PDB file of C-alpha atoms in Angstrom:
ATOM      1  CA  GLU A   1       3.027  -1.782  -6.296  1.00 86.00           C
ATOM      2  CA  ALA A   2       5.861  -0.662  -8.586  1.00 83.00           C
ATOM      3  CA  GLN A   3       7.314  -3.704 -10.248  1.00 94.00           C
ATOM      4  CA  VAL A   4       8.829  -5.408 -13.248  1.00 97.00           C
ATOM      5  CA  THR A   5       7.274  -8.744 -14.103  1.00 97.00           C
ATOM      6  CA  GLN A   6       8.672 -11.499 -16.253  1.00 97.00           C
ATOM      7  CA  ASN A   7       7.071 -14.635 -17.583  1.00 97.00           C
ATOM      8  CA  PRO A   8       7.737 -17.463 -17.498  1.00 97.00           C
ATOM      9  CA  ARG A   9       9.958 -17.735 -14.444  1.00 97.00           C
ATOM     10  CA  TYR A  10      11.285 -21.111 -15.487  1.00 97.00           C
ATOM     11  CA  LEU A  11      11.425 -22.647 -18.936  1.00 97.00           C
ATOM     12  CA  ILE A  12      12.951 -25.816 -20.304  1.00 97.00           C
ATOM     13  CA  THR A  13      12.903 -26.088 -24.061  1.00 96.00           C
ATOM     14  CA  VAL A  14      14.631 -27.827 -26.932  1.00 97.00           C
ATOM     15  CA  THR A  15      17.066 -26.501 -29.484  1.00 97.00           C
ATOM     16  CA  GLY A  16      15.403 -24.600 -32.282  1.00 96.00           C
ATOM     17  CA  LYS A  17      11.981 -24.103 -30.742  1.00 97.00           C
ATOM     18  CA  LYS A  18      11.111 -20.410 -30.825  1.00 97.00           C
ATOM     19  CA  LEU A  19      10.248 -18.835 -27.502  1.00 97.00           C
ATOM     20  CA  THR A  20       9.356 -15.459 -26.039  1.00 98.00           C
ATOM     21  CA  VAL A  21      10.020 -14.192 -22.545  1.00 98.00           C
ATOM     22  CA  THR A  22       7.709 -11.365 -21.641  1.00 98.00           C
ATOM     23  CA  CYS A  23       8.629  -8.336 -19.559  1.00 98.00           C
ATOM     24  CA  SER A  24       6.294  -5.661 -18.293  1.00 98.00           C
ATOM     25  CA  GLN A  25       6.756  -2.653 -16.006  1.00 97.00           C
ATOM     26  CA  ASN A  26       4.088  -0.497 -14.404  1.00 95.00           C
ATOM     27  CA  MET A  27       6.223   2.548 -13.586  1.00 95.00           C
ATOM     28  CA  ASN A  28       5.996   4.370 -16.917  1.00 94.00           C
ATOM     29  CA  HIS A  29       9.752   4.006 -17.332  1.00 94.00           C
ATOM     30  CA  GLU A  30      11.443   5.095 -20.538  1.00 93.00           C
ATOM     31  CA  TYR A  31      14.396   2.717 -20.402  1.00 95.00           C
ATOM     32  CA  MET A  32      14.198  -1.049 -20.465  1.00 96.00           C
ATOM     33  CA  SER A  33      16.949  -3.639 -20.803  1.00 96.00           C
ATOM     34  CA  TRP A  34      17.531  -7.351 -20.994  1.00 97.00           C
ATOM     35  CA  TYR A  35      20.489  -8.998 -19.302  1.00 97.00           C
ATOM     36  CA  ARG A  36      21.739 -12.519 -18.989  1.00 97.00           C
ATOM     37  CA  GLN A  37      23.562 -13.753 -15.915  1.00 97.00           C
ATOM     38  CA  ASP A  38      26.059 -16.564 -16.183  1.00 96.00           C
ATOM     39  CA  PRO A  39      28.376 -17.954 -13.478  1.00 92.00           C
ATOM     40  CA  GLY A  40      31.682 -16.113 -13.391  1.00 89.00           C
ATOM     41  CA  LEU A  41      30.549 -13.577 -15.971  1.00 92.00           C
ATOM     42  CA  GLY A  42      28.218 -11.335 -14.013  1.00 91.00           C
ATOM     43  CA  LEU A  43      25.414  -9.649 -15.916  1.00 94.00           C
ATOM     44  CA  ARG A  44      25.770  -8.828 -19.572  1.00 95.00           C
ATOM     45  CA  GLN A  45      23.388  -6.632 -21.494  1.00 95.00           C
ATOM     46  CA  ILE A  46      21.605  -8.211 -24.434  1.00 96.00           C
ATOM     47  CA  TYR A  47      19.429  -5.367 -25.705  1.00 96.00           C
ATOM     48  CA  TYR A  48      18.108  -2.107 -24.396  1.00 94.00           C
ATOM     49  CA  SER A  49      15.372   0.308 -25.344  1.00 95.00           C
ATOM     50  CA  MET A  50      15.246   4.029 -24.708  1.00 93.00           C
ATOM     51  CA  ASN A  51      11.612   4.412 -25.675  1.00 92.00           C
ATOM     52  CA  VAL A  52       8.842   2.961 -27.782  1.00 93.00           C
ATOM     53  CA  GLU A  53      10.170   1.709 -31.121  1.00 91.00           C
ATOM     54  CA  VAL A  54      13.755   2.563 -30.100  1.00 92.00           C
ATOM     55  CA  THR A  55      15.936  -0.451 -29.391  1.00 95.00           C
ATOM     56  CA  ASP A  56      19.626  -1.166 -29.698  1.00 93.00           C
ATOM     57  CA  LYS A  57      22.103  -3.954 -29.163  1.00 94.00           C
ATOM     58  CA  GLY A  58      23.989  -4.471 -25.944  1.00 92.00           C
ATOM     59  CA  ASP A  59      27.087  -6.589 -25.461  1.00 91.00           C
ATOM     60  CA  VAL A  60      25.698  -9.994 -26.372  1.00 95.00           C
ATOM     61  CA  PRO A  61      22.791  -9.586 -28.832  1.00 97.00           C
ATOM     62  CA  GLU A  62      23.517 -12.590 -31.069  1.00 97.00           C
ATOM     63  CA  GLY A  63      20.603 -15.011 -31.182  1.00 97.00           C
ATOM     64  CA  TYR A  64      18.110 -12.619 -29.599  1.00 98.00           C
ATOM     65  CA  LYS A  65      15.476 -10.185 -30.794  1.00 98.00           C
ATOM     66  CA  VAL A  66      13.406  -7.610 -28.962  1.00 97.00           C
ATOM     67  CA  SER A  67      10.558  -5.255 -29.686  1.00 95.00           C
ATOM     68  CA  ARG A  68       9.111  -2.238 -27.905  1.00 97.00           C
ATOM     69  CA  LYS A  69       5.675  -1.565 -29.299  1.00 96.00           C
ATOM     70  CA  GLU A  70       4.301  -0.278 -26.012  1.00 96.00           C
ATOM     71  CA  LYS A  71       6.101   1.588 -23.273  1.00 96.00           C
ATOM     72  CA  ARG A  72       5.356  -0.990 -20.608  1.00 97.00           C
ATOM     73  CA  ASN A  73       6.342  -4.145 -22.505  1.00 97.00           C
ATOM     74  CA  PHE A  74       9.709  -5.352 -23.743  1.00 98.00           C
ATOM     75  CA  PRO A  75       9.621  -8.997 -24.830  1.00 98.00           C
ATOM     76  CA  LEU A  76      12.764 -11.016 -25.506  1.00 98.00           C
ATOM     77  CA  ILE A  77      12.540 -13.397 -28.436  1.00 98.00           C
ATOM     78  CA  LEU A  78      14.762 -16.377 -29.119  1.00 97.00           C
ATOM     79  CA  GLU A  79      13.956 -17.437 -32.670  1.00 95.00           C
ATOM     80  CA  SER A  80      16.073 -20.595 -32.622  1.00 97.00           C
ATOM     81  CA  PRO A  81      17.379 -21.254 -29.108  1.00 97.00           C
ATOM     82  CA  SER A  82      20.637 -23.109 -28.654  1.00 97.00           C
ATOM     83  CA  PRO A  83      22.175 -24.716 -25.547  1.00 97.00           C
ATOM     84  CA  ASN A  84      24.600 -21.793 -25.103  1.00 97.00           C
ATOM     85  CA  GLN A  85      21.585 -19.603 -24.397  1.00 98.00           C
ATOM     86  CA  THR A  86      20.894 -21.561 -21.234  1.00 98.00           C
ATOM     87  CA  SER A  87      21.089 -18.820 -18.645  1.00 98.00           C
ATOM     88  CA  LEU A  88      19.286 -16.653 -16.103  1.00 98.00           C
ATOM     89  CA  TYR A  89      17.630 -13.702 -17.791  1.00 98.00           C
ATOM     90  CA  PHE A  90      16.672 -10.417 -16.209  1.00 98.00           C
ATOM     91  CA  CYS A  91      14.569  -7.593 -17.512  1.00 97.00           C
ATOM     92  CA  ALA A  92      15.141  -4.139 -16.026  1.00 96.00           C
ATOM     93  CA  SER A  93      13.672  -0.681 -16.317  1.00 95.00           C
ATOM     94  CA  SER A  94      14.534   2.847 -15.228  1.00 93.00           C
ATOM     95  CA  LEU A  95      12.972   6.253 -15.565  1.00 91.00           C
ATOM     96  CA  GLU A  96      16.134   7.672 -17.067  1.00 86.00           C
ATOM     97  CA  GLY A  97      19.235   6.015 -18.406  1.00 80.00           C
ATOM     98  CA  SER A  98      21.459   7.319 -15.647  1.00 82.00           C
ATOM     99  CA  LEU A  99      19.321   6.112 -12.778  1.00 86.00           C
ATOM    100  CA  GLY A 100      19.325   2.826 -10.919  1.00 88.00           C
ATOM    101  CA  GLN A 101      17.297   0.104 -12.533  1.00 92.00           C
ATOM    102  CA  TYR A 102      14.422  -1.957 -11.241  1.00 94.00           C
ATOM    103  CA  PHE A 103      14.890  -5.621 -12.086  1.00 95.00           C
ATOM    104  CA  GLY A 104      12.356  -8.319 -12.714  1.00 96.00           C
ATOM    105  CA  PRO A 105      12.485 -11.601 -10.777  1.00 96.00           C
ATOM    106  CA  GLY A 106      14.443 -13.406 -13.484  1.00 97.00           C
ATOM    107  CA  THR A 107      13.692 -16.197 -15.947  1.00 98.00           C
ATOM    108  CA  ARG A 108      15.744 -19.349 -15.769  1.00 97.00           C
ATOM    109  CA  LEU A 109      15.980 -20.818 -19.240  1.00 98.00           C
ATOM    110  CA  THR A 110      17.369 -24.243 -20.074  1.00 98.00           C
ATOM    111  CA  VAL A 111      17.847 -25.231 -23.699  1.00 97.00           C
ATOM    112  CA  THR A 112      18.526 -28.924 -24.282  1.00 97.00           C
TER     113      THR A 112
ATOM    114  CA  ALA L   1      34.678   0.127 -23.253  1.00 62.00           C
ATOM    115  CA  GLN L   2      34.239   0.195 -19.547  1.00 75.00           C
ATOM    116  CA  LYS L   3      35.363  -2.599 -17.292  1.00 91.00           C
ATOM    117  CA  VAL L   4      34.501  -3.379 -13.710  1.00 96.00           C
ATOM    118  CA  THR L   5      36.620  -5.635 -11.522  1.00 97.00           C
ATOM    119  CA  GLN L   6      35.420  -7.213  -8.323  1.00 97.00           C
ATOM    120  CA  ALA L   7      38.482  -9.144  -7.304  1.00 95.00           C
ATOM    121  CA  GLN L   8      36.865 -10.761  -4.270  1.00 97.00           C
ATOM    122  CA  THR L   9      34.891 -13.715  -5.544  1.00 96.00           C
ATOM    123  CA  GLU L  10      33.715 -14.874  -2.128  1.00 97.00           C
ATOM    124  CA  ILE L  11      33.973 -13.440   1.368  1.00 97.00           C
ATOM    125  CA  SER L  12      32.874 -14.998   4.644  1.00 97.00           C
ATOM    126  CA  VAL L  13      32.559 -13.034   7.862  1.00 97.00           C
ATOM    127  CA  VAL L  14      31.133 -13.727  11.262  1.00 97.00           C
ATOM    128  CA  GLU L  15      28.034 -11.797  12.204  1.00 97.00           C
ATOM    129  CA  LYS L  16      28.713  -8.308  13.570  1.00 97.00           C
ATOM    130  CA  GLU L  17      32.027  -8.019  11.781  1.00 97.00           C
ATOM    131  CA  ASP L  18      32.574  -5.190   9.329  1.00 97.00           C
ATOM    132  CA  VAL L  19      33.260  -6.097   5.721  1.00 98.00           C
ATOM    133  CA  THR L  20      34.353  -4.130   2.675  1.00 98.00           C
ATOM    134  CA  LEU L  21      33.580  -5.178  -0.872  1.00 98.00           C
ATOM    135  CA  ASP L  22      35.992  -3.821  -3.436  1.00 98.00           C
ATOM    136  CA  CYS L  23      35.129  -2.452  -6.852  1.00 98.00           C
ATOM    137  CA  VAL L  24      37.593  -1.060  -9.371  1.00 98.00           C
ATOM    138  CA  TYR L  25      36.415   0.369 -12.661  1.00 96.00           C
ATOM    139  CA  GLU L  26      38.041   1.453 -15.898  1.00 95.00           C
ATOM    140  CA  THR L  27      36.654   4.175 -18.122  1.00 91.00           C
ATOM    141  CA  ARG L  28      37.685   6.832 -20.585  1.00 91.00           C
ATOM    142  CA  ASP L  29      34.496   8.788 -20.080  1.00 90.00           C
ATOM    143  CA  THR L  30      34.493  11.948 -18.002  1.00 90.00           C
ATOM    144  CA  THR L  31      30.851  11.562 -17.083  1.00 92.00           C
ATOM    145  CA  TYR L  32      29.812   8.170 -15.821  1.00 93.00           C
ATOM    146  CA  TYR L  33      27.778   6.496 -13.127  1.00 94.00           C
ATOM    147  CA  LEU L  34      28.571   3.855 -10.558  1.00 94.00           C
ATOM    148  CA  PHE L  35      26.105   1.471  -8.994  1.00 95.00           C
ATOM    149  CA  TRP L  36      25.855  -1.292  -6.441  1.00 97.00           C
ATOM    150  CA  TYR L  37      23.209  -3.997  -6.594  1.00 97.00           C
ATOM    151  CA  LYS L  38      22.401  -6.785  -4.168  1.00 97.00           C
ATOM    152  CA  GLN L  39      21.260 -10.258  -5.206  1.00 97.00           C
ATOM    153  CA  PRO L  40      20.012 -12.201  -2.165  1.00 96.00           C
ATOM    154  CA  PRO L  41      19.582 -15.994  -2.260  1.00 94.00           C
ATOM    155  CA  SER L  42      16.033 -15.512  -3.566  1.00 92.00           C
ATOM    156  CA  GLY L  43      17.593 -14.307  -6.813  1.00 93.00           C
ATOM    157  CA  GLU L  44      16.165 -10.864  -7.457  1.00 93.00           C
ATOM    158  CA  LEU L  45      18.440  -7.879  -8.039  1.00 95.00           C
ATOM    159  CA  VAL L  46      18.008  -4.903  -5.762  1.00 94.00           C
ATOM    160  CA  PHE L  47      19.373  -1.448  -6.499  1.00 93.00           C
ATOM    161  CA  LEU L  48      21.396  -0.065  -3.573  1.00 95.00           C
ATOM    162  CA  ILE L  49      23.105   3.114  -4.689  1.00 93.00           C
ATOM    163  CA  ARG L  50      24.044   5.287  -7.645  1.00 92.00           C
ATOM    164  CA  ARG L  51      26.921   7.765  -7.816  1.00 92.00           C
ATOM    165  CA  ASN L  52      27.857  10.110 -10.624  1.00 91.00           C
ATOM    166  CA  SER L  53      31.467  10.789 -11.501  1.00 91.00           C
ATOM    167  CA  PHE L  54      31.350  14.377 -10.263  1.00 90.00           C
ATOM    168  CA  ASP L  55      30.256  13.487  -6.768  1.00 87.00           C
ATOM    169  CA  GLU L  56      33.054  11.992  -4.696  1.00 85.00           C
ATOM    170  CA  GLN L  57      31.320  12.432  -1.378  1.00 84.00           C
ATOM    171  CA  ASN L  58      31.105   9.290   0.629  1.00 86.00           C
ATOM    172  CA  GLU L  59      27.629   8.130   1.470  1.00 87.00           C
ATOM    173  CA  ILE L  60      26.249   6.373   4.498  1.00 89.00           C
ATOM    174  CA  SER L  61      22.883   4.694   4.741  1.00 90.00           C
ATOM    175  CA  GLY L  62      22.387   2.911   8.027  1.00 94.00           C
ATOM    176  CA  ARG L  63      24.954   0.120   8.224  1.00 95.00           C
ATOM    177  CA  TYR L  64      25.980   0.626   4.593  1.00 96.00           C
ATOM    178  CA  SER L  65      28.585   3.079   3.391  1.00 95.00           C
ATOM    179  CA  TRP L  66      30.227   3.718   0.075  1.00 95.00           C
ATOM    180  CA  ASN L  67      33.664   5.185  -0.619  1.00 95.00           C
ATOM    181  CA  PHE L  68      34.182   6.640  -4.094  1.00 95.00           C
ATOM    182  CA  GLN L  69      37.771   7.537  -4.962  1.00 94.00           C
ATOM    183  CA  LYS L  70      38.362   8.794  -8.471  1.00 93.00           C
ATOM    184  CA  SER L  71      42.138   8.805  -7.969  1.00 92.00           C
ATOM    185  CA  THR L  72      42.128   5.021  -7.616  1.00 95.00           C
ATOM    186  CA  SER L  73      39.038   4.360  -9.764  1.00 95.00           C
ATOM    187  CA  SER L  74      37.403   2.591  -6.885  1.00 96.00           C
ATOM    188  CA  PHE L  75      33.921   2.500  -5.468  1.00 96.00           C
ATOM    189  CA  ASN L  76      34.053   0.304  -2.393  1.00 97.00           C
ATOM    190  CA  PHE L  77      31.123  -0.792  -0.284  1.00 97.00           C
ATOM    191  CA  THR L  78      31.342  -1.349   3.467  1.00 97.00           C
ATOM    192  CA  ILE L  79      28.810  -3.110   5.630  1.00 97.00           C
ATOM    193  CA  THR L  80      29.190  -2.340   9.310  1.00 97.00           C
ATOM    194  CA  ALA L  81      28.127  -4.874  11.924  1.00 97.00           C
ATOM    195  CA  SER L  82      27.137  -7.416   9.323  1.00 97.00           C
ATOM    196  CA  GLN L  83      23.995  -9.473   9.725  1.00 97.00           C
ATOM    197  CA  VAL L  84      22.903 -12.802   8.280  1.00 97.00           C
ATOM    198  CA  VAL L  85      20.426 -10.948   6.056  1.00 96.00           C
ATOM    199  CA  ASP L  86      23.371  -9.294   4.349  1.00 97.00           C
ATOM    200  CA  SER L  87      24.349 -12.642   2.838  1.00 98.00           C
ATOM    201  CA  ALA L  88      24.035 -12.137  -0.905  1.00 98.00           C
ATOM    202  CA  VAL L  89      25.944 -11.609  -4.103  1.00 97.00           C
ATOM    203  CA  TYR L  90      26.825  -7.961  -4.574  1.00 98.00           C
ATOM    204  CA  PHE L  91      27.402  -6.472  -7.997  1.00 97.00           C
ATOM    205  CA  CYS L  92      29.186  -3.273  -8.824  1.00 97.00           C
ATOM    206  CA  ALA L  93      28.406  -1.614 -12.170  1.00 95.00           C
ATOM    207  CA  SER L  94      29.744   1.313 -14.131  1.00 94.00           C
ATOM    208  CA  GLY L  95      28.653   3.087 -17.274  1.00 91.00           C
ATOM    209  CA  THR L  96      27.375   6.180 -18.979  1.00 88.00           C
ATOM    210  CA  GLY L  97      23.767   5.051 -18.771  1.00 83.00           C
ATOM    211  CA  ALA L  98      21.385   2.172 -19.151  1.00 78.00           C
ATOM    212  CA  ASN L  99      22.534   1.766 -22.738  1.00 79.00           C
ATOM    213  CA  ASN L 100      26.161   1.420 -21.736  1.00 83.00           C
ATOM    214  CA  LEU L 101      26.364  -0.297 -18.368  1.00 88.00           C
ATOM    215  CA  PHE L 102      28.939  -2.877 -17.355  1.00 92.00           C
ATOM    216  CA  PHE L 103      28.686  -5.133 -14.358  1.00 95.00           C
ATOM    217  CA  GLY L 104      31.418  -6.796 -12.387  1.00 96.00           C
ATOM    218  CA  THR L 105      31.351 -10.523 -11.812  1.00 96.00           C
ATOM    219  CA  GLY L 106      30.006 -10.114  -8.297  1.00 97.00           C
ATOM    220  CA  THR L 107      31.193 -10.857  -4.763  1.00 97.00           C
ATOM    221  CA  ARG L 108      29.396 -13.526  -2.782  1.00 97.00           C
ATOM    222  CA  LEU L 109      29.172 -12.481   0.860  1.00 98.00           C
ATOM    223  CA  THR L 110      28.331 -15.069   3.482  1.00 98.00           C
ATOM    224  CA  VAL L 111      27.637 -13.864   7.003  1.00 98.00           C
ATOM    225  CA  ILE L 112      27.987 -16.673   9.506  1.00 97.00           C
ATOM    226  CA  PRO L 113      25.769 -16.469  12.584  1.00 96.00           C
TER     227      PRO L 113
END
């Protein structure tokens, strides 16, 4: 089954404790992105990747890092989480940049 | 930068009514893409449709239809004979690609049985 998986689905952590949210797709897609969803703000892009070892900032990259060492994986790293990073995070992938994206199930992160 | 406005924050309709969700976008690009996504109560995001800026043909898929009008920078979504399963948050998005995609703030549709 074609899918994007994210782990963990839920995470409660404390300020400053490094964490990684994993994202994996099994569709051999070139493009992958991370978004955060906040009430009243819709989805905002954090980072995107056009291929292995090619990543770039989206609209709200501050406080986040990503890597794309393999085509299927695109982890999101929060080196020192802060409460304003409490949000719902989505990973997405697409075969080409102009096509509709497949989204993962979301990761709800709470930073206390 | 692109901007997408979904002025309707919440809409409630009674089952079997038709409903139109509005989407207005701003762009300076000549080539761009428009999308609609559905987020049901379970939380996942589901791709519904993609349109490129050169294709103004309306599209119908079952009870769903989309009206793209470049003259008014709008890409509206109509659900005919709404059903309870249509209850969701719907997002409109616009951009030149996955690296430059902007979402609206969403419209929450509630279909009352």
